[in-house]
CSV table of C-alpha atoms in Angstrom, one decimal:
chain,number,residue,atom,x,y,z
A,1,UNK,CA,18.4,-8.7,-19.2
A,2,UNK,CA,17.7,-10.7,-16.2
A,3,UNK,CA,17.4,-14.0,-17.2
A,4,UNK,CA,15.0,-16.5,-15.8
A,5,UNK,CA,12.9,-13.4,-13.3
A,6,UNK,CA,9.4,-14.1,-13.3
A,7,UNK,CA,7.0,-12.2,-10.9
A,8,UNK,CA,7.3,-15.2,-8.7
A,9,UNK,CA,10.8,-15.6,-8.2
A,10,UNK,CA,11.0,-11.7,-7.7
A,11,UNK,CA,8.6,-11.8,-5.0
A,12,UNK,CA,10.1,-14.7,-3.4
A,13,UNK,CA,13.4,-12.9,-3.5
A,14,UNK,CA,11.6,-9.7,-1.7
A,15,UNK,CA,10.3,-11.9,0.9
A,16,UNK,CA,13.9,-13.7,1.8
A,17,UNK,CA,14.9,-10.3,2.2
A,18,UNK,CA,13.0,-9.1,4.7
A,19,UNK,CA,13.4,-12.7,6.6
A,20,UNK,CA,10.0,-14.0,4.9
A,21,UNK,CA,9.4,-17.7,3.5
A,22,UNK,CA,9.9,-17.7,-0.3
A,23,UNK,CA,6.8,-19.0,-2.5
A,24,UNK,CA,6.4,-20.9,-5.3
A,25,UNK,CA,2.8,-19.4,-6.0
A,26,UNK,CA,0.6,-16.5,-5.5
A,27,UNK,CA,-2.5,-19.2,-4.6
A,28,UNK,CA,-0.7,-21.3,-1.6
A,29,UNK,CA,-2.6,-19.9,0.8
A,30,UNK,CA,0.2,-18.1,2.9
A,31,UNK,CA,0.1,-14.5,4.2
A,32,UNK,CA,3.4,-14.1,2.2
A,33,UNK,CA,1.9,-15.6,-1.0
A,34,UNK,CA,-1.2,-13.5,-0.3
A,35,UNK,CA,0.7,-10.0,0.8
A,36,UNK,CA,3.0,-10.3,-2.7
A,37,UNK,CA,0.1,-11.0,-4.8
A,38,UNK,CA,-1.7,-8.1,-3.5
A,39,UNK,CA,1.5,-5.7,-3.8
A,40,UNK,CA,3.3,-7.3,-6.8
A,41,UNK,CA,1.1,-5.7,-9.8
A,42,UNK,CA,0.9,-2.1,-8.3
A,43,UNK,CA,4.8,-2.0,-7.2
A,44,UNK,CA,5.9,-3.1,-11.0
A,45,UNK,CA,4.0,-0.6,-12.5
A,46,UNK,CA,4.2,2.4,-10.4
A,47,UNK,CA,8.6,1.7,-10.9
A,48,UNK,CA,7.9,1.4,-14.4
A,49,UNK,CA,6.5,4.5,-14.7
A,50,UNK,CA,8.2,6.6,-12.5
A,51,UNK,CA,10.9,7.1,-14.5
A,52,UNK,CA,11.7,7.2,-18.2
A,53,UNK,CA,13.5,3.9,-18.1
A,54,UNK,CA,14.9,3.0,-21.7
A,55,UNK,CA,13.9,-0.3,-22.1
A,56,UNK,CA,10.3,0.4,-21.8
A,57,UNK,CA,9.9,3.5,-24.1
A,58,UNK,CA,7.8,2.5,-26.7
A,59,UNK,CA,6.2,4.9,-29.5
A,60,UNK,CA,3.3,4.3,-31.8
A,61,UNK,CA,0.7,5.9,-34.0
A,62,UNK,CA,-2.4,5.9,-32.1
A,63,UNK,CA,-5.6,4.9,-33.9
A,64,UNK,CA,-7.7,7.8,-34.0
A,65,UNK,CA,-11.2,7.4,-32.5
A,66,UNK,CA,-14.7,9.2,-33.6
A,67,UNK,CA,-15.2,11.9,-31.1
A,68,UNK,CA,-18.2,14.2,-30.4
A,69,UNK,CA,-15.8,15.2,-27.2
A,70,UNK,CA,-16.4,19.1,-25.7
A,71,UNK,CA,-12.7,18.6,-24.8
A,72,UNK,CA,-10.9,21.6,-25.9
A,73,UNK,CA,-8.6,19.7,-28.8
A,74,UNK,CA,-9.9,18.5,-32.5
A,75,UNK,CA,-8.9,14.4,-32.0
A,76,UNK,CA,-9.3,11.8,-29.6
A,77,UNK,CA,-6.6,8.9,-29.8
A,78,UNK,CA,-6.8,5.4,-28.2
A,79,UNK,CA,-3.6,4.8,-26.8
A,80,UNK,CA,-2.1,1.0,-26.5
A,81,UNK,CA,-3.0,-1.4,-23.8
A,82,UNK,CA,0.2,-1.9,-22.8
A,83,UNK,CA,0.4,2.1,-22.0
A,84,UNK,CA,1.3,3.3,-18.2
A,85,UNK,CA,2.1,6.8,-18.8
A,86,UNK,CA,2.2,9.0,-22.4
A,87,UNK,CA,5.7,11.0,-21.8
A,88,UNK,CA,5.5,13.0,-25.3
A,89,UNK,CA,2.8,13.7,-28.0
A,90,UNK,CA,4.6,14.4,-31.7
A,91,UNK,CA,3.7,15.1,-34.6
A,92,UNK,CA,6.3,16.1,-37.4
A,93,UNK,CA,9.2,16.1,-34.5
A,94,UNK,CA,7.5,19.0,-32.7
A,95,UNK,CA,6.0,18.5,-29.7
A,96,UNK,CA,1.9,18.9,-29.2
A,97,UNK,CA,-0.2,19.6,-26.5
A,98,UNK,CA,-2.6,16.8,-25.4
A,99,UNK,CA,-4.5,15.6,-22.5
A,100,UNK,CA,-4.4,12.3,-21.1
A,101,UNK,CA,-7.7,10.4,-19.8
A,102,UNK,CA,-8.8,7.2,-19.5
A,103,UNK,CA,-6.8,5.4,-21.9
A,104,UNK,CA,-7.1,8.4,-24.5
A,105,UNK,CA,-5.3,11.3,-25.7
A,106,UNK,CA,-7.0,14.4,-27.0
A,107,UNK,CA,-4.7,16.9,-28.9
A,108,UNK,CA,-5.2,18.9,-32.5
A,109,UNK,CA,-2.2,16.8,-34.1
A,110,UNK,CA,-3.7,15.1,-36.8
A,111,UNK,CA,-1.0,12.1,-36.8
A,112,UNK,CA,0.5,12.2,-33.8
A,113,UNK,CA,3.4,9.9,-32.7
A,114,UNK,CA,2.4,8.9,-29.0
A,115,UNK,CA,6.2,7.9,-26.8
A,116,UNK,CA,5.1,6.1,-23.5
A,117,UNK,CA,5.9,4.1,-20.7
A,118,UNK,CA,5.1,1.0,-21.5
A,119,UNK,CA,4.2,-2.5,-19.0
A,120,UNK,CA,6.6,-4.9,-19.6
A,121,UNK,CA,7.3,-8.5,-19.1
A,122,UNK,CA,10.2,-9.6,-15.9
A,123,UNK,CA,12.1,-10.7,-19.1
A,124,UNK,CA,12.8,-7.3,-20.5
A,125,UNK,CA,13.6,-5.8,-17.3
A,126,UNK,CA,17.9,-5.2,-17.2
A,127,UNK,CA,19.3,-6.6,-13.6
A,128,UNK,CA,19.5,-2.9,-12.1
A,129,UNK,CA,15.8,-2.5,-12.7
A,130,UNK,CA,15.1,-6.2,-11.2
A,131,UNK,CA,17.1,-5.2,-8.0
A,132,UNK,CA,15.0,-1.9,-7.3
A,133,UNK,CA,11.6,-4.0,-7.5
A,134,UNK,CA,12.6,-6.5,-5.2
A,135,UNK,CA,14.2,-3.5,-2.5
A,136,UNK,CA,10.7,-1.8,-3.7
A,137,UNK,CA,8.7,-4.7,-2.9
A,138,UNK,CA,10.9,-6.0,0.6
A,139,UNK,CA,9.5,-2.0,1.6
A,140,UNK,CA,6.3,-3.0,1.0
A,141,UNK,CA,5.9,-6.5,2.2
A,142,UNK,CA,7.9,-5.9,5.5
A,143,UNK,CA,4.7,-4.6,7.6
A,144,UNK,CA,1.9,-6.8,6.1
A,145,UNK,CA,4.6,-9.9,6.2
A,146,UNK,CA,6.5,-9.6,9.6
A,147,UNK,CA,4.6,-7.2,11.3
A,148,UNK,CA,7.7,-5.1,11.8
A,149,UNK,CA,7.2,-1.7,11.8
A,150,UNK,CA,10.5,0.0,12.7
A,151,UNK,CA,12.2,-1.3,10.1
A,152,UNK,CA,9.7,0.3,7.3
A,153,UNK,CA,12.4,3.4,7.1
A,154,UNK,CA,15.2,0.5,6.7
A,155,UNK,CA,14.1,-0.7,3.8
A,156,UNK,CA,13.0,2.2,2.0
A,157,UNK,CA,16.2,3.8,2.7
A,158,UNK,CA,17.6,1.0,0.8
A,159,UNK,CA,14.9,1.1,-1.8
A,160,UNK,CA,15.2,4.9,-2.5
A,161,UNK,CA,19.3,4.1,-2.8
A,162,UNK,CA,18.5,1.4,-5.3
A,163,UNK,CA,16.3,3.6,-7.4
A,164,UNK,CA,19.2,6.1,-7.8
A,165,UNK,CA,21.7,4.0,-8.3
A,166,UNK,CA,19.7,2.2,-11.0
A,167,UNK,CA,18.4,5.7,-12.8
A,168,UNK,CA,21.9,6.5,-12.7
A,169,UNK,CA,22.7,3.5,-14.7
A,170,UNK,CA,20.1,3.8,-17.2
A,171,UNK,CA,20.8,7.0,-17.9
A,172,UNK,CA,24.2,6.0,-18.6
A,173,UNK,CA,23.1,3.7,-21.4
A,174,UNK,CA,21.4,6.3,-23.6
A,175,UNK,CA,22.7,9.1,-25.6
A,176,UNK,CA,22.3,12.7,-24.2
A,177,UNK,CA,19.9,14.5,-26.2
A,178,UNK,CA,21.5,17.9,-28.6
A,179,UNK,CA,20.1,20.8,-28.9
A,180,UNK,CA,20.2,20.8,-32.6
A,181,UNK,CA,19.0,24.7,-33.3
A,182,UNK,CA,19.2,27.3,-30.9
A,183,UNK,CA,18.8,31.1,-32.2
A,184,UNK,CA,20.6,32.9,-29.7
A,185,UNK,CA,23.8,31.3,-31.2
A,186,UNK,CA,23.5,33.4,-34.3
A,187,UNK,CA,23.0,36.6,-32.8
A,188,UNK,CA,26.8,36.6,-31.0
């Protein structure tokens, strides 16, 4: 994990990158404290869900809610606060169909296990992740901050190089998934 990141410091680091000032705060007044304030929130969450990272899959039971819904499923789920984007509805280990709407699911599972994306703390977040959101976040402070617009394409070039390299990496720290049963196998 990266040890002592805090939205502060990663913004600061975004901001040296692109030839900025650093801060020490979103609320000192400065076009770069104001610009990373305004970017900082939507940038971490947009990466964190983008992708299915594995340090921020969570999965929970979602607490059913009473529903007079015309939606075309039986239930209606609150999913957690924490939730940016649902990746699989469950229920038994099979997969169930669902829709996903402001901050709910509807789907006929009856006790479904709900796998998201969740938002994180800087704390959680492994190095490679850290590294993307600052290249992330130089691309998107580099007009408001410096005014330069020809070197936009420069720094999501090296943003969009990060974000392999770190999927890469991530991928590379889970198992790949088996395909436990498949019927054609049986038929040869």
């Amino acid at each position: 994990m990266a040890s002592g990141d805090n939205n502060i410091n990663i913004c600061s680091r975004a901001l040296m990158a692109i030839g900025a000032n650093s801060i020490t705060s979103f609320e000192e007044g400065t076009t770069e404290a104001q610009a990373a304030s305004n970017k900082y929130e939507t940038a971490k969450k947009d990466l964190l869900a983008i992708y299915r990272w594995t340090f921020n899959q969570n999965e929970t039971y979602a607490a059913r809610l009473n529903s007079d819904s015309l939606a075309i499923y039986k239930y209606l789920y609150e999913l957690p606060h924490d939730c940016l984007r649902v990746m699989s509805v469950k229920e038994d280990g099979i997969s169930q169909p669902y829709t996903w709407r402001n901050g709910k699911i509807n789907t006929d599972a009856e006790n479904p296990v709900i796998t998201y994306c969740a938002d994180v703390k800087e704390d959680i977040m492994p190095s490679y992740f850290v590294t993307v959101l600052i290249d992330r976040l130089a691309r998107d402070l580099i007009i408001p901050v410096t005014g330069k617009h020809d070197e936009y394409r420069t720094f999501d070039a090296i943003y969009q190089s990060t974000l392999t390299t770190a999927k890469n990496i991530d991928a590379q720290s889970k198992t790949a998934s088996r395909i436990k049963f498949f019927p054609a196998l049986g038929v040869r």
